[in-house]
PDB file of C-alpha atoms and ligand atoms in Angstrom:
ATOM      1  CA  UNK A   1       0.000   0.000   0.000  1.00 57.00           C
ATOM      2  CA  UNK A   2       1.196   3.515  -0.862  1.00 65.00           C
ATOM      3  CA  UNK A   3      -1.451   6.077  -0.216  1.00 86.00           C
ATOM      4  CA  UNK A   4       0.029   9.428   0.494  1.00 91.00           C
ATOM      5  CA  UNK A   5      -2.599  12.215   2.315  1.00 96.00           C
ATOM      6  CA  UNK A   6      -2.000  14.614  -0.137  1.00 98.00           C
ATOM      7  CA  UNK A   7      -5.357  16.432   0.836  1.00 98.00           C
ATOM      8  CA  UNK A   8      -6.391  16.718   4.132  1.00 98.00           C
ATOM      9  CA  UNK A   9      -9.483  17.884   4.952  1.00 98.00           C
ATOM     10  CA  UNK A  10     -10.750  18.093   8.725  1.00 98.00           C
ATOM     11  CA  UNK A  11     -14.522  19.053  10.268  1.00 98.00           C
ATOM     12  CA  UNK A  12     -13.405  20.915  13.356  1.00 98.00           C
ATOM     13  CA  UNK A  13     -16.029  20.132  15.875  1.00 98.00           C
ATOM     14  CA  UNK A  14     -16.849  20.125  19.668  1.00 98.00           C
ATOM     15  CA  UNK A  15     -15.971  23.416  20.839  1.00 98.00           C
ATOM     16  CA  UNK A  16     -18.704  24.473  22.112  1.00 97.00           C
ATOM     17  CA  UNK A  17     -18.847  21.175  24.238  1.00 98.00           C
ATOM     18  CA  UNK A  18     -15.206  21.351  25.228  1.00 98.00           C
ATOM     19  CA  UNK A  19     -15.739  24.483  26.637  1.00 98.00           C
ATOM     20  CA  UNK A  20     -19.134  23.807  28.442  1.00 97.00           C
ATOM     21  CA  UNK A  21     -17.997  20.801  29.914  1.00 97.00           C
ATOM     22  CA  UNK A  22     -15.206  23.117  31.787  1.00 95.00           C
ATOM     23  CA  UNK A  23     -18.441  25.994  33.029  1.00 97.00           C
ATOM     24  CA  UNK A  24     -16.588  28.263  30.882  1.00 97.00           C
ATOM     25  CA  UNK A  25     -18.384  30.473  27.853  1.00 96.00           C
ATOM     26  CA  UNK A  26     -18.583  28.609  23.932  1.00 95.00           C
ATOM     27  CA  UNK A  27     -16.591  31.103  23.119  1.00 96.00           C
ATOM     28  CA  UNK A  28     -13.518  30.194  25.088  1.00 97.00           C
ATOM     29  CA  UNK A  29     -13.736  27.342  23.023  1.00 98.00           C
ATOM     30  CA  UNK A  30     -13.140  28.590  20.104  1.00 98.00           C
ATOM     31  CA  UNK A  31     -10.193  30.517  20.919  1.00 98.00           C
ATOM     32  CA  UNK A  32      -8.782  27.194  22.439  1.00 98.00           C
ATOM     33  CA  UNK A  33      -9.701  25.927  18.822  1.00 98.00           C
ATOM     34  CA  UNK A  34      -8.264  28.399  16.999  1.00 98.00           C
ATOM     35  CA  UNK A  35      -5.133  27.790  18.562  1.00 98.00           C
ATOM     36  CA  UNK A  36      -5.388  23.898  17.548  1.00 98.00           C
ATOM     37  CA  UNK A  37      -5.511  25.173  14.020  1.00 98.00           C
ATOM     38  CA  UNK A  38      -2.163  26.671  14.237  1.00 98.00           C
ATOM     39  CA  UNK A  39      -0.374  23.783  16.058  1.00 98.00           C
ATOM     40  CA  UNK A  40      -2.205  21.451  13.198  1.00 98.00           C
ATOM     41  CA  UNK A  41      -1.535  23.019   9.993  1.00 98.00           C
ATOM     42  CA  UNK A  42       2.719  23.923  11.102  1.00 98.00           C
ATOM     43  CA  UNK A  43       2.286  19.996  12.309  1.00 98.00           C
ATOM     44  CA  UNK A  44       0.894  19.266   8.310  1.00 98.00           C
ATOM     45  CA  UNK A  45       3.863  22.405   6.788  1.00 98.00           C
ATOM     46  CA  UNK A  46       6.766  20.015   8.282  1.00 98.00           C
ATOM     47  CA  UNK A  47       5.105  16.119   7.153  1.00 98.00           C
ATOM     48  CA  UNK A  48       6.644  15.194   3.918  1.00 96.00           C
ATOM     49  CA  UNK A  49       3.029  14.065   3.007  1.00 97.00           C
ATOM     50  CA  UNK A  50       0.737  16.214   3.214  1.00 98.00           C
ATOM     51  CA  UNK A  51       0.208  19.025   0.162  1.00 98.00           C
ATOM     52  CA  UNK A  52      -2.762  20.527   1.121  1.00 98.00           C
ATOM     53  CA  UNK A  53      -4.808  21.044   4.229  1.00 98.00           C
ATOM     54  CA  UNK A  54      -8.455  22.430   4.464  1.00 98.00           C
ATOM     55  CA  UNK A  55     -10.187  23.709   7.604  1.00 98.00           C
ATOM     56  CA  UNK A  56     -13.626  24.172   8.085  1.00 98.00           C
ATOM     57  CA  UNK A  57     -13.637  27.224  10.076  1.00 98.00           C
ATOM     58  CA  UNK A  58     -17.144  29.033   9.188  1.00 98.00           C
ATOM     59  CA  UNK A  59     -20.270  27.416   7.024  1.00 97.00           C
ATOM     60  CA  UNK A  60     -23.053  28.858   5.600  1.00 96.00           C
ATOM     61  CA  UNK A  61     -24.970  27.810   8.018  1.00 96.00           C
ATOM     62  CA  UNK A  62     -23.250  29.128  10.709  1.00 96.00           C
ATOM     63  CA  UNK A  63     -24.965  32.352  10.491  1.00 97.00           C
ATOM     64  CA  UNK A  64     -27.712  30.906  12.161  1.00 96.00           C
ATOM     65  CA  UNK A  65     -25.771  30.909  15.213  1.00 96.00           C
ATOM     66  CA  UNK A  66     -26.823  33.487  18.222  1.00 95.00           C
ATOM     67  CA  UNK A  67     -25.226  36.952  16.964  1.00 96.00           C
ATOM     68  CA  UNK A  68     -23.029  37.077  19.789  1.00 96.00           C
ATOM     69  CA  UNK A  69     -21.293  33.536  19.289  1.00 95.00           C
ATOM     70  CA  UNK A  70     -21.129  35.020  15.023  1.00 97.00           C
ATOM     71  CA  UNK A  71     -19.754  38.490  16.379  1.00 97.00           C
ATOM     72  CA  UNK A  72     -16.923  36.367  18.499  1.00 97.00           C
ATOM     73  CA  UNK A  73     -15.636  33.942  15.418  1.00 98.00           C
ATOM     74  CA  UNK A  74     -15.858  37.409  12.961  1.00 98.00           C
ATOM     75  CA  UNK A  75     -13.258  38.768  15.390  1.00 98.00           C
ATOM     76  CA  UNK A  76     -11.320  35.385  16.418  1.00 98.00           C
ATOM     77  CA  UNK A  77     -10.828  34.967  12.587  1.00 98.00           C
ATOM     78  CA  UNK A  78      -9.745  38.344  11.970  1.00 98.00           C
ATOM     79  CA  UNK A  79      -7.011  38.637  14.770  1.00 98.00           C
ATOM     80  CA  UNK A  80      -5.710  34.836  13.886  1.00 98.00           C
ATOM     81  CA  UNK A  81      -5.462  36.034  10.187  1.00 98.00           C
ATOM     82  CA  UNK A  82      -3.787  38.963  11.019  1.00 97.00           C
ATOM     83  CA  UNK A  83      -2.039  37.986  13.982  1.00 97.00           C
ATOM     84  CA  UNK A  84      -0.500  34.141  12.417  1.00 97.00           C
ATOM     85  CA  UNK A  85       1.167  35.716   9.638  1.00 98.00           C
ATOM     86  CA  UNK A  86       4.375  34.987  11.025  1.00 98.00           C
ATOM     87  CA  UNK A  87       3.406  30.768  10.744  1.00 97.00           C
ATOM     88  CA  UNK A  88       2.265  30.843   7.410  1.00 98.00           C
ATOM     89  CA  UNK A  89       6.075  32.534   6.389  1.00 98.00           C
ATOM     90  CA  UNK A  90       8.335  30.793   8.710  1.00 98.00           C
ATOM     91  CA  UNK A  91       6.253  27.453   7.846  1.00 98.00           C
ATOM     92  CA  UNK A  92       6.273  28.459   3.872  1.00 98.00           C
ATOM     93  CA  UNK A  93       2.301  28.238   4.301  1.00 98.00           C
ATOM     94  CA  UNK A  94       0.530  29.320   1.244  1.00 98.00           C
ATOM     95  CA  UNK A  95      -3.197  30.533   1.936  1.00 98.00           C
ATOM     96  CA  UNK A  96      -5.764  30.399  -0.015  1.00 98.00           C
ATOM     97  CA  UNK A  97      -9.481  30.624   1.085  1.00 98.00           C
ATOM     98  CA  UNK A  98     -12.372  29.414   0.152  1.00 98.00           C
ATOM     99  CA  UNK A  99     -16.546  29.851   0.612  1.00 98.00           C
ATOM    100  CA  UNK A 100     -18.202  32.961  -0.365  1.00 98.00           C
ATOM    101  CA  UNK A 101     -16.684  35.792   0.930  1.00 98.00           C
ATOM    102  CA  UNK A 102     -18.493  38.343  -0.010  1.00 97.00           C
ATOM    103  CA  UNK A 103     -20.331  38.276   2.653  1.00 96.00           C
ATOM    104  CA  UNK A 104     -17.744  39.187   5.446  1.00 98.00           C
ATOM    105  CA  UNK A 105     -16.994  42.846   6.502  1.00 97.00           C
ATOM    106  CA  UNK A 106     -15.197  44.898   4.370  1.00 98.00           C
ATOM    107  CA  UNK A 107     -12.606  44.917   7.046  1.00 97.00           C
ATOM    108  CA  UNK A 108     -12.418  41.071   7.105  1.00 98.00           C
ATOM    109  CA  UNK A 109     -12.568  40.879   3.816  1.00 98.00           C
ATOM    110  CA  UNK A 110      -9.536  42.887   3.390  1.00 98.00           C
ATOM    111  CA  UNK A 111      -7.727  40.958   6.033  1.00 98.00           C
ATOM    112  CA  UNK A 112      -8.071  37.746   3.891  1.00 98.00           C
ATOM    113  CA  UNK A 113      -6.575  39.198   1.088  1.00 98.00           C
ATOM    114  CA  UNK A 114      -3.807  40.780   2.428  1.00 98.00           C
ATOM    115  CA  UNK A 115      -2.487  37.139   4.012  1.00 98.00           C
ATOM    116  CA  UNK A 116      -3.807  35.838   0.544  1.00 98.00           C
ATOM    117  CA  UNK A 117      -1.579  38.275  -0.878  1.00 98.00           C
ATOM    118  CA  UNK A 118       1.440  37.939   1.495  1.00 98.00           C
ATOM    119  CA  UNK A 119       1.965  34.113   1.336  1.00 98.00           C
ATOM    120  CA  UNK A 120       1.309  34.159  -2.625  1.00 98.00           C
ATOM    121  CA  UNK A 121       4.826  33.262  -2.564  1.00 98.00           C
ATOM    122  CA  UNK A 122       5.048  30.352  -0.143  1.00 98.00           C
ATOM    123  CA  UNK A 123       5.837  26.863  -2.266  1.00 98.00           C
ATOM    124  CA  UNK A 124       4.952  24.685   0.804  1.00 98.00           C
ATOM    125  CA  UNK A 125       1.850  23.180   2.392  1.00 98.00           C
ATOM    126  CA  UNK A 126      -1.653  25.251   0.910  1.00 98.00           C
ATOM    127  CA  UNK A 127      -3.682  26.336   4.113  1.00 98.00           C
ATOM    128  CA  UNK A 128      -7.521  26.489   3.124  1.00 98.00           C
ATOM    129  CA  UNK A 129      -9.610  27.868   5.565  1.00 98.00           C
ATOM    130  CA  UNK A 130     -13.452  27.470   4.484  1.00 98.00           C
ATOM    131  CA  UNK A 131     -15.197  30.574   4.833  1.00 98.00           C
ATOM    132  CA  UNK A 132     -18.631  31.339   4.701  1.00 98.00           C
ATOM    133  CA  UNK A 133     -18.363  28.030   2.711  1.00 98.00           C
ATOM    134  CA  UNK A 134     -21.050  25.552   1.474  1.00 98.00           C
ATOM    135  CA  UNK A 135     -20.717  22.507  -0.472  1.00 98.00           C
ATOM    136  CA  UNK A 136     -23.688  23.318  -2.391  1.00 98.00           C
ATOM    137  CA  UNK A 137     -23.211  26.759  -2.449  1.00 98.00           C
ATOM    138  CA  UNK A 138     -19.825  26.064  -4.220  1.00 98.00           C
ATOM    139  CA  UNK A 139     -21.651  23.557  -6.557  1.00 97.00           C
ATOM    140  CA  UNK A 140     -24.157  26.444  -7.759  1.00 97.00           C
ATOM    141  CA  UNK A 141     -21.711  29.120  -7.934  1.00 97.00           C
ATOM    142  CA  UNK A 142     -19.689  26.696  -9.960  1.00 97.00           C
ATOM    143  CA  UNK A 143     -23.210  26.237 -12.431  1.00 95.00           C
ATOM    144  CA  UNK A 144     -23.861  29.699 -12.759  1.00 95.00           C
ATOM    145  CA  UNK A 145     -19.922  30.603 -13.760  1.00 95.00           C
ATOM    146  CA  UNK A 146     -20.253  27.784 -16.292  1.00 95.00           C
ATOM    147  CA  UNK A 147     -23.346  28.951 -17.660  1.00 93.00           C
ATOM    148  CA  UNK A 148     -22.603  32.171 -18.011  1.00 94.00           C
ATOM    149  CA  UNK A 149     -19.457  31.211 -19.840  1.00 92.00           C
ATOM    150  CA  UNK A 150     -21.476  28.573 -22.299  1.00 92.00           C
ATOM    151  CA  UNK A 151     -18.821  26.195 -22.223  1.00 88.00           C
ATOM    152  CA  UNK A 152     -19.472  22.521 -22.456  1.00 88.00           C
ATOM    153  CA  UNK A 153     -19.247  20.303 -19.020  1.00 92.00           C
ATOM    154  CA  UNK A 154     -16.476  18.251 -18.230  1.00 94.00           C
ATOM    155  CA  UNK A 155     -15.568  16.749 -14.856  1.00 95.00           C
ATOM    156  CA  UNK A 156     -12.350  18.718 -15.421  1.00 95.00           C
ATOM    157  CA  UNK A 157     -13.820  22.002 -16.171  1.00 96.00           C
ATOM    158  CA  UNK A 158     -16.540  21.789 -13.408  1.00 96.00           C
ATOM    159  CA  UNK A 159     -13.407  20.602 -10.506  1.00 97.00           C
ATOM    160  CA  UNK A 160     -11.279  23.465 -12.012  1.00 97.00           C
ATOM    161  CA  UNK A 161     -14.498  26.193 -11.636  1.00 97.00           C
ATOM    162  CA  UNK A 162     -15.005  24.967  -7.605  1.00 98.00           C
ATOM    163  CA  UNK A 163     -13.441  26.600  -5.244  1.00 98.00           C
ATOM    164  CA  UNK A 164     -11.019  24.102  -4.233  1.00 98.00           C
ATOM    165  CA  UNK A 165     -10.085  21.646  -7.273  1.00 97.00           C
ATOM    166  CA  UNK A 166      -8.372  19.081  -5.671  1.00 97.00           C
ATOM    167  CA  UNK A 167     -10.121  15.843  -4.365  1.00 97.00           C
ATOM    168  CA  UNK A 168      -9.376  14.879  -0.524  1.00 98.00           C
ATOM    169  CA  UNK A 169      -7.474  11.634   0.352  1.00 98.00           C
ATOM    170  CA  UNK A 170      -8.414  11.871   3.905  1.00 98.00           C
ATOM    171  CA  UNK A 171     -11.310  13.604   5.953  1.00 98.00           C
ATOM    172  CA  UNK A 172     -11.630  13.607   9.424  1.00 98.00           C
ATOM    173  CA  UNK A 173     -14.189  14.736  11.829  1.00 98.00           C
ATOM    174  CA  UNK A 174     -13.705  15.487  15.375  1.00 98.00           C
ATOM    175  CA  UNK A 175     -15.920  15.608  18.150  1.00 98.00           C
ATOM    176  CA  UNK A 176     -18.308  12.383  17.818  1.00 98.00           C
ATOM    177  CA  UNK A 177     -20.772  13.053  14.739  1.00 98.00           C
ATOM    178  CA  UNK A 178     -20.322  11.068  12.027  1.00 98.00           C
ATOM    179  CA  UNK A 179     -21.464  13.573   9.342  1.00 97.00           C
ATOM    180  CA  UNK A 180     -20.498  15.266   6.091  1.00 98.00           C
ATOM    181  CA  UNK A 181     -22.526  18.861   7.274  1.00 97.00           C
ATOM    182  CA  UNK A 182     -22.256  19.941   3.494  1.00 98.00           C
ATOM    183  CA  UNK A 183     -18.197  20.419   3.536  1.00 98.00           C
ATOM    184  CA  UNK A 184     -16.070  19.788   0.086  1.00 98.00           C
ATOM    185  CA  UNK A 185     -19.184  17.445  -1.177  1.00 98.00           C
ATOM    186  CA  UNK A 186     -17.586  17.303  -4.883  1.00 98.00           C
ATOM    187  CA  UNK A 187     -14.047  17.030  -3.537  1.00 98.00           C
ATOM    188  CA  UNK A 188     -14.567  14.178  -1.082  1.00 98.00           C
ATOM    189  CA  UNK A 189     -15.505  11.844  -3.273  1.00 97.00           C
ATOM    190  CA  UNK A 190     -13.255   9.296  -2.914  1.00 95.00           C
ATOM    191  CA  UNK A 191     -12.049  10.489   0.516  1.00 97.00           C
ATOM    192  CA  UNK A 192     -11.791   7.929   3.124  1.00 97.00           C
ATOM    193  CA  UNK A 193     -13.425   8.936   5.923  1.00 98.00           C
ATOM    194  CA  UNK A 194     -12.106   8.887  10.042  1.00 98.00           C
ATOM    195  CA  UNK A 195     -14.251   9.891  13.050  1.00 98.00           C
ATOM    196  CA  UNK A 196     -12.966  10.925  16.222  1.00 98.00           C
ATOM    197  CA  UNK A 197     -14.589  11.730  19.880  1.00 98.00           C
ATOM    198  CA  UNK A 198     -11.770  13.808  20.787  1.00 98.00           C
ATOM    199  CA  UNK A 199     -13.210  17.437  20.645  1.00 98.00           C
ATOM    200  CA  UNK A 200     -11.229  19.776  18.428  1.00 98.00           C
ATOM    201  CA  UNK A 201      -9.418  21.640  21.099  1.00 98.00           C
ATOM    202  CA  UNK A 202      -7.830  18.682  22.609  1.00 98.00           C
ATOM    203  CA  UNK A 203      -7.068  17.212  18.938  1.00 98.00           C
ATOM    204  CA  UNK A 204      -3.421  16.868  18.890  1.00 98.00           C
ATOM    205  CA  UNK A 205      -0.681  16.647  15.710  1.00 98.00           C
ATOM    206  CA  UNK A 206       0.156  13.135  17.594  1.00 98.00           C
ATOM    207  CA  UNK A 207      -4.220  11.891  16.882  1.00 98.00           C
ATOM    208  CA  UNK A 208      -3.759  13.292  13.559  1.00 98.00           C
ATOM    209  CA  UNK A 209      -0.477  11.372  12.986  1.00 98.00           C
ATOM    210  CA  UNK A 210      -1.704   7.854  14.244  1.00 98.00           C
ATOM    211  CA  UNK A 211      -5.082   8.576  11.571  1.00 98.00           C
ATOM    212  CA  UNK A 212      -2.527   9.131   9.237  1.00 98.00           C
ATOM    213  CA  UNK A 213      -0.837   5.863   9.344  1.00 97.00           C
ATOM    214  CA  UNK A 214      -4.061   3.902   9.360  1.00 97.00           C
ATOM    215  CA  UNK A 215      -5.140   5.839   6.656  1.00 97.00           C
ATOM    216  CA  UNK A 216      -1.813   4.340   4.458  1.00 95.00           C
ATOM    217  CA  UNK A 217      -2.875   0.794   5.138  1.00 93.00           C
ATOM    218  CA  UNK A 218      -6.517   1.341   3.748  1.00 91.00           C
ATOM    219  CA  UNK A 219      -6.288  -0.176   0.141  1.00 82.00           C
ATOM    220  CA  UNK A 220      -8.266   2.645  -2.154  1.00 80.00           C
ATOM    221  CA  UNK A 221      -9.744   1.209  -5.573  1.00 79.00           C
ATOM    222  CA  UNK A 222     -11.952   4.155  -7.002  1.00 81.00           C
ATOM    223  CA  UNK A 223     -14.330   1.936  -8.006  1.00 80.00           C
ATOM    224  CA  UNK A 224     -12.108  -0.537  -9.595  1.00 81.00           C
ATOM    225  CA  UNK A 225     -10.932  -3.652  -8.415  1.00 75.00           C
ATOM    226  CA  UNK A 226      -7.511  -4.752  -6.823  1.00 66.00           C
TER     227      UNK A 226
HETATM  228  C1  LIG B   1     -17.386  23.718  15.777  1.00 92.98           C
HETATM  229  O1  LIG B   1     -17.530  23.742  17.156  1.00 92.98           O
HETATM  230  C2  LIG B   1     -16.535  24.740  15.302  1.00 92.98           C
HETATM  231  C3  LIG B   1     -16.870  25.796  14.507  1.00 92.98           C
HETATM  232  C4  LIG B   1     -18.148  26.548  14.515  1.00 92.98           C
HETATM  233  C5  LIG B   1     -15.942  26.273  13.517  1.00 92.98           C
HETATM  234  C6  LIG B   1     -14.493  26.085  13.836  1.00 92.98           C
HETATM  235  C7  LIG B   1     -13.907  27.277  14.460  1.00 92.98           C
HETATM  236  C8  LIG B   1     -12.705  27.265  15.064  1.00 92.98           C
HETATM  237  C9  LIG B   1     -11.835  26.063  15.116  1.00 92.98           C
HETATM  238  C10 LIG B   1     -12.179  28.473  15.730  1.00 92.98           C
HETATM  239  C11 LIG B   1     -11.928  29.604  14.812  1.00 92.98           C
HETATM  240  C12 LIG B   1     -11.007  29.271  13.711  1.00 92.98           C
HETATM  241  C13 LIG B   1     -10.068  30.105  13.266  1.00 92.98           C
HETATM  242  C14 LIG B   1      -9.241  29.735  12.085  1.00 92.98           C
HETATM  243  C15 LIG B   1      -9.775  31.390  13.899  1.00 92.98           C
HETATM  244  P1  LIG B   1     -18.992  23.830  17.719  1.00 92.98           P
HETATM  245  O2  LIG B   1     -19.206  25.222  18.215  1.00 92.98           O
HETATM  246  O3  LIG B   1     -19.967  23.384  16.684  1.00 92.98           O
HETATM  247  O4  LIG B   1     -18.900  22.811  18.898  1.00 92.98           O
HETATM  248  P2  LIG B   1     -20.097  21.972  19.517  1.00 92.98           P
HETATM  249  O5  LIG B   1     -20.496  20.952  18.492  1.00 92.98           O
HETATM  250  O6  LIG B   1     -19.457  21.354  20.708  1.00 92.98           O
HETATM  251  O7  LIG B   1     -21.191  22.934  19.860  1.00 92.98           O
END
């Protein structure tokens, strides 16, 4: 067997439930969690493996959250964007977001770009952080670019119109569910799925490691037959 995780992609959930479990606030949290992104993507910039790593840090459901809990992630995001810049260089992290983003702040939106902008350069590991991001919503924004172009469909031409164009090897979801919630639905395929209990803030580079290696002894046929 020789699979290599190219693409990660990980569902980071249970903060809420990490936090209430302590008598603390949600929000506390997701700061905790947004601190286990950092340790998890420079853990993924150093492993000879791994290409590409996608978070999902804000759906388009989320929105339906209470406006406080929304208010808090709108301002975690913007001071980890602004404030991690020094990871993404020292790890040669290239970021590149995905989801709708037009409907952030101007402010936030602006923030994206600029660490868009100032890790253009980086020729390591590609950070995705999935913003205001749908599955669906990717799928029909896809459509309507492709209709409004008048080309003719191809798998090709529909992955390379997507947001993200590259299919995950390796999904995981933390904190107990065992659901898709609408995240990378074209992309994951293929993907071979792992579930965790661990709650993102206690997920560690040393879980994601020992999913890793089970994930190189699953044999992958596509469909096919071995
Ligand atoms: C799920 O926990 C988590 C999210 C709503 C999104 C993930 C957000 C972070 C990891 C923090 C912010 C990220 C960055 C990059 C700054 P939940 O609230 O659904 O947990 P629960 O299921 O226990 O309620």
């Amino acid at each position: 067997m020789n699979n290599h995780p190219n693409h990660i992609a990980i569902i980071m959930d249970g903060n809420g439930r990490w936090a209430e479990a302590q008598g603390k606030n949600r929000t506390y949290g997701h700061e905790k969690g947004s601190e286990v992104v950092r340790s998890i993507t420079t853990y993924c910039a150093h492993h000879p493996e791994v290409d590409r790593l996608t978070l999902y840090a804000f759906s388009t459901e989320n929105w339906k959250r209470p406006k406080l809990e929304v208010e808090f992630l709108m301002k975690l995001l913007q001071k980890y964007l602004t404030k991690e810049l020094p990871t993404y260089l020292e790890g040669n992290i290239r970021f590149q977001p995905i989801g709708d983003l037009s409907s952030f702040s101007a402010s936030l939106q602006k923030t994206i770009a600029e660490l868009k902008e100032a890790t253009h350069h980086c020729t390591g590991l590609i950070q995705s952080l999935a913003l205001n991001y749908g599955g669906r919503d990717e799928i029909i924004r896809a459509a309507a670019a492709l209709q409004a172009a008048q080309t003719p469909i191809s798998l090709e031409l529909i992955a390379q119109t997507l947001d993200c164009a590259t299919d995950v090897d390796l999904l995981i979801r933390t904190g107990g569910d065992h659901r898709l919630s609408n995240f990378l639905l074209w992309q994951t395929a293929y993907a071979e799925l792992f579930f965790t209990n661990t709650l993102w803030p206690e997920f560690t580079p040393d879980e994601l490691e020992k999913i890793i290696q089970k994930f190189k002894k699953v044999e992958r046929r596509f469909g096919g037959l071995h």
